[in-house]
mmCIF file of C-alpha atoms and ligand atoms in Angstrom:
data_model
loop_
_atom_site.group_PDB
_atom_site.id
_atom_site.type_symbol
_atom_site.label_atom_id
_atom_site.label_comp_id
_atom_site.label_asym_id
_atom_site.label_seq_id
_atom_site.Cartn_x
_atom_site.Cartn_y
_atom_site.Cartn_z
ATOM 1 C CA MET A 1 23.711 -6.012 37.694
ATOM 2 C CA THR A 2 20.981 -3.442 37.167
ATOM 3 C CA LYS A 3 19.007 -3.684 33.986
ATOM 4 C CA PRO A 4 18.705 -0.668 31.675
ATOM 5 C CA PRO A 5 15.241 0.907 31.496
ATOM 6 C CA LEU A 6 13.144 0.387 28.353
ATOM 7 C CA THR A 7 9.620 1.333 27.368
ATOM 8 C CA LEU A 8 7.868 -1.326 25.336
ATOM 9 C CA PHE A 9 4.998 0.185 23.367
ATOM 10 C CA LEU A 10 2.562 -2.627 22.612
ATOM 11 C CA ALA A 11 0.371 -1.838 19.603
ATOM 12 C CA ALA A 12 -3.247 -2.951 19.974
ATOM 13 C CA PRO A 13 -5.058 -4.640 18.418
ATOM 14 C CA ASN A 14 -2.379 -7.218 17.661
ATOM 15 C CA GLY A 15 -2.365 -10.966 17.110
ATOM 16 C CA PHE A 16 -5.237 -13.301 16.267
ATOM 17 C CA CYS A 17 -8.163 -12.010 14.232
ATOM 18 C CA ALA A 18 -11.608 -13.620 14.132
ATOM 19 C CA GLY A 19 -10.850 -15.529 10.921
ATOM 20 C CA VAL A 20 -7.688 -17.101 12.336
ATOM 21 C CA ASP A 21 -9.402 -17.983 15.582
ATOM 22 C CA ARG A 22 -12.184 -19.696 13.642
ATOM 23 C CA ALA A 23 -9.806 -21.554 11.291
ATOM 24 C CA ILE A 24 -7.786 -23.006 14.196
ATOM 25 C CA LYS A 25 -11.000 -24.001 16.017
ATOM 26 C CA ILE A 26 -12.172 -25.767 12.858
ATOM 27 C CA VAL A 27 -9.066 -27.990 12.814
ATOM 28 C CA GLU A 28 -9.303 -28.703 16.548
ATOM 29 C CA MET A 29 -13.019 -29.501 16.372
ATOM 30 C CA ALA A 30 -12.551 -31.686 13.287
ATOM 31 C CA ILE A 31 -9.928 -33.752 15.134
ATOM 32 C CA GLU A 32 -12.331 -34.059 18.079
ATOM 33 C CA LYS A 33 -15.220 -35.061 15.846
ATOM 34 C CA TRP A 34 -13.562 -37.431 13.384
ATOM 35 C CA GLY A 35 -10.315 -38.346 15.129
ATOM 36 C CA ALA A 36 -6.796 -38.147 13.692
ATOM 37 C CA PRO A 37 -5.509 -37.812 11.092
ATOM 38 C CA ILE A 38 -7.298 -34.758 9.724
ATOM 39 C CA TYR A 39 -5.734 -33.401 6.539
ATOM 40 C CA VAL A 40 -5.266 -29.648 6.104
ATOM 41 C CA ARG A 41 -4.606 -28.233 2.657
ATOM 42 C CA HIS A 42 -1.910 -25.551 3.127
ATOM 43 C CA GLU A 43 -0.878 -24.112 6.516
ATOM 44 C CA ILE A 44 -4.207 -23.388 8.227
ATOM 45 C CA VAL A 45 -2.756 -19.928 8.965
ATOM 46 C CA HIS A 46 0.773 -18.763 8.217
ATOM 47 C CA ASN A 47 2.376 -19.536 11.558
ATOM 48 C CA LYS A 48 4.795 -22.366 12.270
ATOM 49 C CA PHE A 49 3.988 -22.408 15.989
ATOM 50 C CA VAL A 50 0.251 -22.839 15.289
ATOM 51 C CA VAL A 51 0.873 -25.463 12.605
ATOM 52 C CA ASP A 52 3.286 -27.468 14.792
ATOM 53 C CA GLY A 53 0.763 -27.409 17.660
ATOM 54 C CA LEU A 54 -2.031 -28.740 15.456
ATOM 55 C CA ARG A 55 0.273 -31.358 13.944
ATOM 56 C CA ASP A 56 0.933 -32.630 17.471
ATOM 57 C CA LYS A 57 -2.838 -33.015 17.914
ATOM 58 C CA GLY A 58 -3.218 -35.054 14.731
ATOM 59 C CA ALA A 59 -3.417 -32.658 11.771
ATOM 60 C CA VAL A 60 -1.480 -33.523 8.610
ATOM 61 C CA PHE A 61 -0.517 -30.523 6.483
ATOM 62 C CA VAL A 62 -0.249 -30.952 2.723
ATOM 63 C CA GLU A 63 -0.033 -28.471 -0.144
ATOM 64 C CA GLU A 64 -2.456 -30.081 -2.589
ATOM 65 C CA LEU A 65 -5.651 -32.089 -2.460
ATOM 66 C CA GLU A 66 -3.947 -34.852 -4.429
ATOM 67 C CA ASP A 67 -1.742 -35.423 -1.360
ATOM 68 C CA CYS A 68 -4.845 -36.393 0.690
ATOM 69 C CA PRO A 69 -6.482 -39.822 0.811
ATOM 70 C CA ASP A 70 -10.158 -40.070 -0.221
ATOM 71 C CA ASP A 71 -11.284 -41.470 3.108
ATOM 72 C CA ARG A 72 -10.095 -38.807 5.578
ATOM 73 C CA PRO A 73 -11.628 -35.355 6.115
ATOM 74 C CA VAL A 74 -9.735 -32.385 4.698
ATOM 75 C CA ILE A 75 -9.826 -28.740 5.745
ATOM 76 C CA PHE A 76 -9.100 -25.814 3.432
ATOM 77 C CA SER A 77 -6.968 -23.041 4.961
ATOM 78 C CA ALA A 78 -8.157 -19.569 6.060
ATOM 79 C CA HIS A 79 -6.740 -18.020 2.879
ATOM 80 C CA GLY A 80 -9.356 -19.612 0.611
ATOM 81 C CA VAL A 81 -9.169 -21.948 -2.361
ATOM 82 C CA ALA A 82 -9.982 -21.852 -6.051
ATOM 83 C CA LYS A 83 -13.394 -23.262 -7.026
ATOM 84 C CA ALA A 84 -11.682 -26.280 -8.565
ATOM 85 C CA VAL A 85 -10.537 -27.488 -5.114
ATOM 86 C CA PRO A 86 -13.930 -28.182 -3.430
ATOM 87 C CA ALA A 87 -15.203 -29.377 -6.817
ATOM 88 C CA GLU A 88 -12.459 -32.019 -6.934
ATOM 89 C CA ALA A 89 -13.068 -32.960 -3.273
ATOM 90 C CA SER A 90 -16.769 -33.489 -4.075
ATOM 91 C CA ARG A 91 -15.903 -35.541 -7.140
ATOM 92 C CA ARG A 92 -13.748 -37.769 -4.928
ATOM 93 C CA GLU A 93 -16.641 -37.895 -2.391
ATOM 94 C CA MET A 94 -14.347 -36.569 0.351
ATOM 95 C CA VAL A 95 -15.557 -34.981 3.574
ATOM 96 C CA TYR A 96 -14.233 -31.412 3.575
ATOM 97 C CA VAL A 97 -14.596 -28.352 5.778
ATOM 98 C CA ASP A 98 -13.820 -24.936 4.377
ATOM 99 C CA ALA A 99 -11.943 -22.728 6.878
ATOM 100 C CA THR A 100 -11.756 -19.806 4.438
ATOM 101 C CA CYS A 101 -12.221 -16.599 6.424
ATOM 102 C CA PRO A 102 -15.763 -15.267 5.850
ATOM 103 C CA LEU A 103 -14.186 -11.939 4.848
ATOM 104 C CA VAL A 104 -12.296 -13.700 2.057
ATOM 105 C CA SER A 105 -15.459 -15.568 1.014
ATOM 106 C CA LYS A 106 -17.164 -12.179 0.775
ATOM 107 C CA VAL A 107 -14.563 -11.127 -1.835
ATOM 108 C CA HIS A 108 -15.129 -14.401 -3.714
ATOM 109 C CA ILE A 109 -18.841 -13.569 -3.882
ATOM 110 C CA GLU A 110 -18.103 -10.028 -5.074
ATOM 111 C CA ALA A 111 -15.970 -11.427 -7.913
ATOM 112 C CA GLU A 112 -18.728 -13.805 -8.970
ATOM 113 C CA ARG A 113 -21.340 -11.061 -8.883
ATOM 114 C CA HIS A 114 -19.264 -8.779 -11.142
ATOM 115 C CA PHE A 115 -18.567 -11.690 -13.483
ATOM 116 C CA ALA A 116 -22.313 -12.415 -13.699
ATOM 117 C CA ASP A 117 -22.840 -8.744 -14.584
ATOM 118 C CA GLY A 118 -20.417 -9.195 -17.482
ATOM 119 C CA LEU A 119 -17.552 -7.185 -15.972
ATOM 120 C CA GLN A 120 -13.921 -8.235 -16.269
ATOM 121 C CA MET A 121 -12.086 -8.262 -12.932
ATOM 122 C CA VAL A 122 -8.870 -6.648 -11.795
ATOM 123 C CA MET A 123 -7.447 -8.093 -8.601
ATOM 124 C CA ILE A 124 -5.039 -6.073 -6.468
ATOM 125 C CA GLY A 125 -2.902 -8.663 -4.700
ATOM 126 C CA HIS A 126 0.406 -10.461 -4.440
ATOM 127 C CA ALA A 127 1.207 -12.988 -7.174
ATOM 128 C CA GLY A 128 1.546 -16.523 -5.842
ATOM 129 C CA HIS A 129 -0.079 -15.823 -2.456
ATOM 130 C CA PRO A 130 -2.680 -18.517 -1.666
ATOM 131 C CA GLU A 131 -5.432 -15.948 -1.110
ATOM 132 C CA THR A 132 -4.776 -14.385 -4.518
ATOM 133 C CA ILE A 133 -4.692 -17.812 -6.164
ATOM 134 C CA GLY A 134 -7.951 -18.763 -4.417
ATOM 135 C CA THR A 135 -9.769 -15.534 -5.223
ATOM 136 C CA MET A 136 -8.636 -15.472 -8.869
ATOM 137 C CA GLY A 137 -9.655 -19.126 -9.056
ATOM 138 C CA GLN A 138 -13.301 -18.219 -8.380
ATOM 139 C CA LEU A 139 -13.582 -17.239 -12.042
ATOM 140 C CA PRO A 140 -12.478 -18.982 -15.226
ATOM 141 C CA ASP A 141 -8.807 -18.662 -16.239
ATOM 142 C CA GLY A 142 -7.977 -15.279 -17.764
ATOM 143 C CA GLU A 143 -11.051 -13.500 -16.331
ATOM 144 C CA VAL A 144 -9.085 -11.866 -13.512
ATOM 145 C CA LEU A 145 -6.170 -9.540 -14.265
ATOM 146 C CA LEU A 146 -3.655 -9.175 -11.424
ATOM 147 C CA VAL A 147 -2.002 -5.904 -10.418
ATOM 148 C CA GLU A 148 0.581 -5.746 -7.653
ATOM 149 C CA THR A 149 1.674 -2.097 -7.923
ATOM 150 C CA ALA A 150 0.385 1.242 -9.243
ATOM 151 C CA GLU A 151 2.911 0.863 -12.106
ATOM 152 C CA ASP A 152 1.252 -2.410 -13.173
ATOM 153 C CA VAL A 153 -1.963 -0.483 -13.948
ATOM 154 C CA ALA A 154 -0.376 1.131 -17.029
ATOM 155 C CA SER A 155 0.288 -2.242 -18.659
ATOM 156 C CA LEU A 156 -3.209 -3.713 -18.179
ATOM 157 C CA SER A 157 -4.978 -4.604 -21.403
ATOM 158 C CA PRO A 158 -8.612 -5.319 -20.552
ATOM 159 C CA ARG A 159 -11.188 -6.524 -23.116
ATOM 160 C CA ASN A 160 -13.251 -3.352 -22.604
ATOM 161 C CA PRO A 161 -11.889 -0.530 -20.407
ATOM 162 C CA ASP A 162 -15.455 0.595 -19.627
ATOM 163 C CA ARG A 163 -16.539 -2.809 -18.272
ATOM 164 C CA LEU A 164 -14.197 -3.450 -15.379
ATOM 165 C CA ALA A 165 -14.448 -4.042 -11.638
ATOM 166 C CA TYR A 166 -11.749 -4.490 -9.011
ATOM 167 C CA ILE A 167 -11.323 -6.563 -5.868
ATOM 168 C CA THR A 168 -8.385 -6.843 -3.477
ATOM 169 C CA GLN A 169 -6.563 -9.263 -1.229
ATOM 170 C CA THR A 170 -7.667 -8.745 2.399
ATOM 171 C CA THR A 171 -4.188 -8.319 3.920
ATOM 172 C CA LEU A 172 -2.648 -5.534 1.818
ATOM 173 C CA SER A 173 -1.142 -2.246 2.935
ATOM 174 C CA VAL A 174 -4.032 0.214 3.241
ATOM 175 C CA ASP A 175 -1.881 3.129 2.020
ATOM 176 C CA ASP A 176 -0.236 1.316 -0.918
ATOM 177 C CA THR A 177 -3.622 -0.018 -2.017
ATOM 178 C CA ALA A 178 -5.130 3.484 -1.991
ATOM 179 C CA GLY A 179 -2.413 4.454 -4.492
ATOM 180 C CA ILE A 180 -3.222 1.484 -6.751
ATOM 181 C CA VAL A 181 -6.974 2.203 -6.580
ATOM 182 C CA ALA A 182 -6.263 5.838 -7.520
ATOM 183 C CA ALA A 183 -4.228 4.658 -10.529
ATOM 184 C CA LEU A 184 -7.081 2.345 -11.585
ATOM 185 C CA ASN A 185 -9.674 5.127 -11.252
ATOM 186 C CA ALA A 186 -7.462 7.513 -13.214
ATOM 187 C CA ARG A 187 -6.962 5.109 -16.114
ATOM 188 C CA PHE A 188 -10.421 3.474 -16.033
ATOM 189 C CA PRO A 189 -12.925 6.092 -14.789
ATOM 190 C CA LYS A 190 -15.827 3.619 -15.123
ATOM 191 C CA ILE A 191 -14.220 0.857 -13.061
ATOM 192 C CA VAL A 192 -16.527 -0.482 -10.338
ATOM 193 C CA GLY A 193 -15.168 -1.311 -6.894
ATOM 194 C CA PRO A 194 -16.030 -1.816 -3.244
ATOM 195 C CA HIS A 195 -16.533 1.255 -1.050
ATOM 196 C CA LYS A 196 -12.739 1.511 -0.480
ATOM 197 C CA GLU A 197 -11.058 -1.865 -1.003
ATOM 198 C CA ASP A 198 -11.495 -5.358 0.458
ATOM 199 C CA ILE A 199 -8.825 -5.065 3.163
ATOM 200 C CA CYS A 200 -10.274 -6.607 6.311
ATOM 201 C CA TYR A 201 -10.910 -4.924 9.656
ATOM 202 C CA ALA A 202 -8.044 -6.824 11.343
ATOM 203 C CA THR A 203 -5.450 -5.795 8.761
ATOM 204 C CA THR A 204 -6.656 -2.183 8.893
ATOM 205 C CA ASN A 205 -6.673 -2.022 12.700
ATOM 206 C CA ARG A 206 -3.213 -3.589 13.119
ATOM 207 C CA GLN A 207 -1.733 -1.134 10.603
ATOM 208 C CA GLU A 208 -3.409 1.831 12.327
ATOM 209 C CA ALA A 209 -1.974 0.792 15.692
ATOM 210 C CA VAL A 210 1.535 0.463 14.202
ATOM 211 C CA LYS A 211 1.189 3.958 12.748
ATOM 212 C CA ALA A 212 0.500 5.275 16.259
ATOM 213 C CA VAL A 213 3.489 3.434 17.747
ATOM 214 C CA ALA A 214 6.142 3.908 15.009
ATOM 215 C CA PRO A 215 6.896 7.610 15.684
ATOM 216 C CA LYS A 216 7.445 6.898 19.403
ATOM 217 C CA VAL A 217 10.110 4.186 19.052
ATOM 218 C CA GLN A 218 13.651 3.560 17.775
ATOM 219 C CA ALA A 219 12.885 -0.054 16.867
ATOM 220 C CA LEU A 220 9.726 -2.050 16.200
ATOM 221 C CA LEU A 221 9.284 -5.805 16.161
ATOM 222 C CA VAL A 222 6.477 -7.634 14.423
ATOM 223 C CA ILE A 223 5.829 -11.192 15.546
ATOM 224 C CA GLY A 224 4.883 -13.172 12.479
ATOM 225 C CA ALA A 225 6.026 -15.592 9.814
ATOM 226 C CA PRO A 226 7.974 -14.702 6.664
ATOM 227 C CA ASN A 227 5.088 -16.030 4.519
ATOM 228 C CA SER A 228 2.443 -14.014 6.393
ATOM 229 C CA SER A 229 1.310 -11.171 4.158
ATOM 230 C CA ASN A 230 -0.467 -9.160 6.862
ATOM 231 C CA SER A 231 2.554 -9.443 9.201
ATOM 232 C CA ARG A 232 5.011 -8.322 6.534
ATOM 233 C CA ARG A 233 2.820 -5.315 5.780
ATOM 234 C CA LEU A 234 3.124 -4.275 9.448
ATOM 235 C CA VAL A 235 6.923 -4.173 9.094
ATOM 236 C CA GLU A 236 6.570 -1.922 6.038
ATOM 237 C CA VAL A 237 4.002 0.330 7.716
ATOM 238 C CA ALA A 238 6.396 0.931 10.634
ATOM 239 C CA ARG A 239 9.211 1.837 8.227
ATOM 240 C CA ALA A 240 6.964 4.120 6.199
ATOM 241 C CA ASN A 241 5.910 5.880 9.393
ATOM 242 C CA GLY A 242 9.304 6.802 10.745
ATOM 243 C CA CYS A 243 10.709 3.677 12.372
ATOM 244 C CA ASP A 244 13.717 2.612 10.293
ATOM 245 C CA TYR A 245 14.569 -0.453 12.345
ATOM 246 C CA SER A 246 11.462 -2.570 11.865
ATOM 247 C CA MET A 247 11.847 -6.346 11.866
ATOM 248 C CA LEU A 248 9.773 -9.482 11.526
ATOM 249 C CA VAL A 249 10.560 -12.130 14.154
ATOM 250 C CA GLN A 250 8.897 -15.514 14.462
ATOM 251 C CA ARG A 251 9.613 -15.673 18.193
ATOM 252 C CA ALA A 252 11.949 -14.362 20.926
ATOM 253 C CA THR A 253 14.961 -16.415 19.792
ATOM 254 C CA GLU A 254 15.038 -14.454 16.514
ATOM 255 C CA ILE A 255 15.469 -11.038 18.133
ATOM 256 C CA ASP A 256 18.811 -9.436 17.258
ATOM 257 C CA TRP A 257 19.621 -7.937 20.676
ATOM 258 C CA ARG A 258 22.875 -6.428 19.454
ATOM 259 C CA ALA A 259 21.054 -4.443 16.788
ATOM 260 C CA ILE A 260 18.788 -2.790 19.372
ATOM 261 C CA GLU A 261 21.478 -2.173 21.990
ATOM 262 C CA GLY A 262 21.171 1.270 23.525
ATOM 263 C CA VAL A 263 17.552 1.903 22.508
ATOM 264 C CA SER A 264 15.091 3.064 25.156
ATOM 265 C CA ALA A 265 11.765 2.725 23.317
ATOM 266 C CA VAL A 266 10.725 -0.336 21.330
ATOM 267 C CA GLY A 267 7.423 -1.028 19.579
ATOM 268 C CA LEU A 268 5.852 -4.465 19.491
ATOM 269 C CA THR A 269 2.988 -5.940 17.524
ATOM 270 C CA ALA A 270 1.926 -9.319 16.149
ATOM 271 C CA GLY A 271 0.358 -10.317 12.859
ATOM 272 C CA ALA A 272 -3.154 -11.772 12.688
ATOM 273 C CA SER A 273 -1.782 -15.332 12.622
ATOM 274 C CA ALA A 274 0.619 -14.978 15.598
ATOM 275 C CA PRO A 275 -0.572 -16.505 18.894
ATOM 276 C CA GLN A 276 -0.615 -14.659 22.227
ATOM 277 C CA VAL A 277 1.948 -17.072 23.763
ATOM 278 C CA LEU A 278 4.568 -15.697 21.366
ATOM 279 C CA VAL A 279 3.710 -12.105 22.327
ATOM 280 C CA ASP A 280 4.126 -13.051 25.993
ATOM 281 C CA GLU A 281 7.374 -14.838 25.180
ATOM 282 C CA VAL A 282 8.821 -11.728 23.523
ATOM 283 C CA ILE A 283 7.697 -9.438 26.370
ATOM 284 C CA ASN A 284 9.334 -11.808 28.864
ATOM 285 C CA ALA A 285 12.549 -11.874 26.822
ATOM 286 C CA PHE A 286 12.618 -8.050 27.097
ATOM 287 C CA ARG A 287 11.948 -8.253 30.845
ATOM 288 C CA ASP A 288 14.931 -10.611 31.200
ATOM 289 C CA ARG A 289 17.235 -7.949 29.747
ATOM 290 C CA TYR A 290 15.603 -4.615 30.623
ATOM 291 C CA GLU A 291 13.620 -2.897 33.327
ATOM 292 C CA VAL A 292 10.489 -2.809 31.158
ATOM 293 C CA THR A 293 7.663 -0.304 31.307
ATOM 294 C CA LEU A 294 4.833 -1.701 29.205
ATOM 295 C CA ASP A 295 2.755 0.958 27.465
ATOM 296 C CA LEU A 296 -0.366 -0.169 25.572
ATOM 297 C CA VAL A 297 -1.160 1.929 22.493
ATOM 298 C CA GLU A 298 -4.693 0.913 21.611
ATOM 299 C CA THR A 299 -6.242 2.530 18.534
ATOM 300 C CA ALA A 300 -9.300 0.269 18.197
ATOM 301 C CA GLN A 301 -11.212 -2.439 20.008
ATOM 302 C CA GLU A 302 -12.341 -5.605 18.287
ATOM 303 C CA ASN A 303 -15.261 -7.822 19.248
ATOM 304 C CA ILE A 304 -15.857 -9.768 16.049
ATOM 305 C CA GLU A 305 -16.370 -13.522 16.213
ATOM 306 C CA PHE A 306 -17.137 -15.969 13.421
ATOM 307 C CA LYS A 307 -19.065 -19.199 13.953
ATOM 308 C CA VAL A 308 -17.538 -22.497 12.858
ATOM 309 C CA PRO A 309 -19.427 -24.379 10.095
ATOM 310 C CA ARG A 310 -22.555 -26.212 11.246
ATOM 311 C CA VAL A 311 -21.118 -29.676 10.531
ATOM 312 C CA LEU A 312 -18.705 -29.147 13.443
ATOM 313 C CA ARG A 313 -21.375 -27.858 15.810
ATOM 314 C CA GLU A 314 -23.442 -31.018 15.348
ATOM 315 C CA PRO A 315 -22.603 -34.237 17.204
ATOM 316 C CA ALA A 316 -20.763 -36.953 15.234
HETATM 317 O O1 0CJ B 401 -5.584 -14.477 4.101
HETATM 318 C C1 0CJ B 401 -6.123 -14.428 5.178
HETATM 319 C C2 0CJ B 401 -7.495 -14.770 5.244
HETATM 320 C C3 0CJ B 401 -5.372 -14.052 6.425
HETATM 321 C C4 0CJ B 401 -5.149 -15.199 7.321
HETATM 322 C C5 0CJ B 401 -4.360 -14.861 8.550
HETATM 323 O O2 0CJ B 401 -3.061 -14.466 8.336
HETATM 324 P P1 0CJ B 401 -1.923 -15.314 7.631
HETATM 325 O O3 0CJ B 401 -0.637 -14.821 8.123
HETATM 326 O O4 0CJ B 401 -2.196 -16.771 7.800
HETATM 327 O O5 0CJ B 401 -2.143 -15.015 6.106
HETATM 328 P P2 0CJ B 401 -1.683 -13.824 5.153
HETATM 329 O O6 0CJ B 401 -0.400 -14.274 4.493
HETATM 330 O O7 0CJ B 401 -2.767 -13.735 4.138
HETATM 331 O O8 0CJ B 401 -1.537 -12.591 5.934
HETATM 332 FE FE1 F3S B 402 -9.968 -12.884 7.861
HETATM 333 FE FE2 F3S B 402 -8.659 -10.632 7.895
HETATM 334 FE FE3 F3S B 402 -8.090 -12.465 9.583
HETATM 335 S S1 F3S B 402 -9.438 -11.700 6.117
HETATM 336 S S2 F3S B 402 -8.459 -14.339 8.528
HETATM 337 S S3 F3S B 402 -10.041 -11.386 9.453
HETATM 338 S S4 F3S B 402 -6.614 -11.155 8.591
#
């Protein structure tokens, strides 16, 4: 039986960013250095495939520090942690390695700097997301006001509307965030902020690439986990840019082939926490069913790398 033809437009960059690469290396190197088990507070990155692979090597994933013993090293996930977490680990004299992405740490430092200048903070982010919890937790309770939408800006009641600064989660939608920043500037003309927002290079680049692909395709798949903020934003970006059928899939087995029957152009990307093997798996699943022409749509090149903490570069 001959296979129907299909063009697969692969958005690039896609997949692992420098912060994810570093966080996974940290867990692997910690297991090498100290042996198993190594505890990891929260999924190191939001990807089941990555987490399962590290678990097989000897990592134990827990949600809270209180679930870790005192005498085994613990790693904090790429999303960052509230100040109270390393403070408690130090109090318990635990060995810990912080795998917070340096671009998240940069936002933590920004928040502290504004706080030291006497400004109250507004954080643009998603309630309950570990990065938002970690970033808000850099300052004392109540110092950071959270806004999730432009509508939320109207109901903010800051101590002094002239003494405000804002920060953002790193994995937000660039376009939605611009709308929220505009609402903040309109209501609080003196609010201080970063040059644009704190969305990282990887999030920005993956969204740009999806914008280039979305108008070319009848369906777009994003490889990523349901709890991955940056991956879910890619699904929304595709929809907002003309591709109505845009779906998050964790791997090839989740593709709804019936739903895309008859299409001739499909877009594909992967969130910053999705490994290359899953991208290859999905491409191969398409090749099994279609005569695939692979078309790379590359809107940026990335060559950023982050070093692992010194403790892991030194011999045991
Ligand atoms: O928060 C981060 C530093 C991004 C980490 C990589 O992506 P992921 O999927 O683990 O996390 P998000 O839910 O934040 O996108
Ligand atoms: Fe860091 Fe952005 Fe990746 S904040 S972990 S480079 S998605």
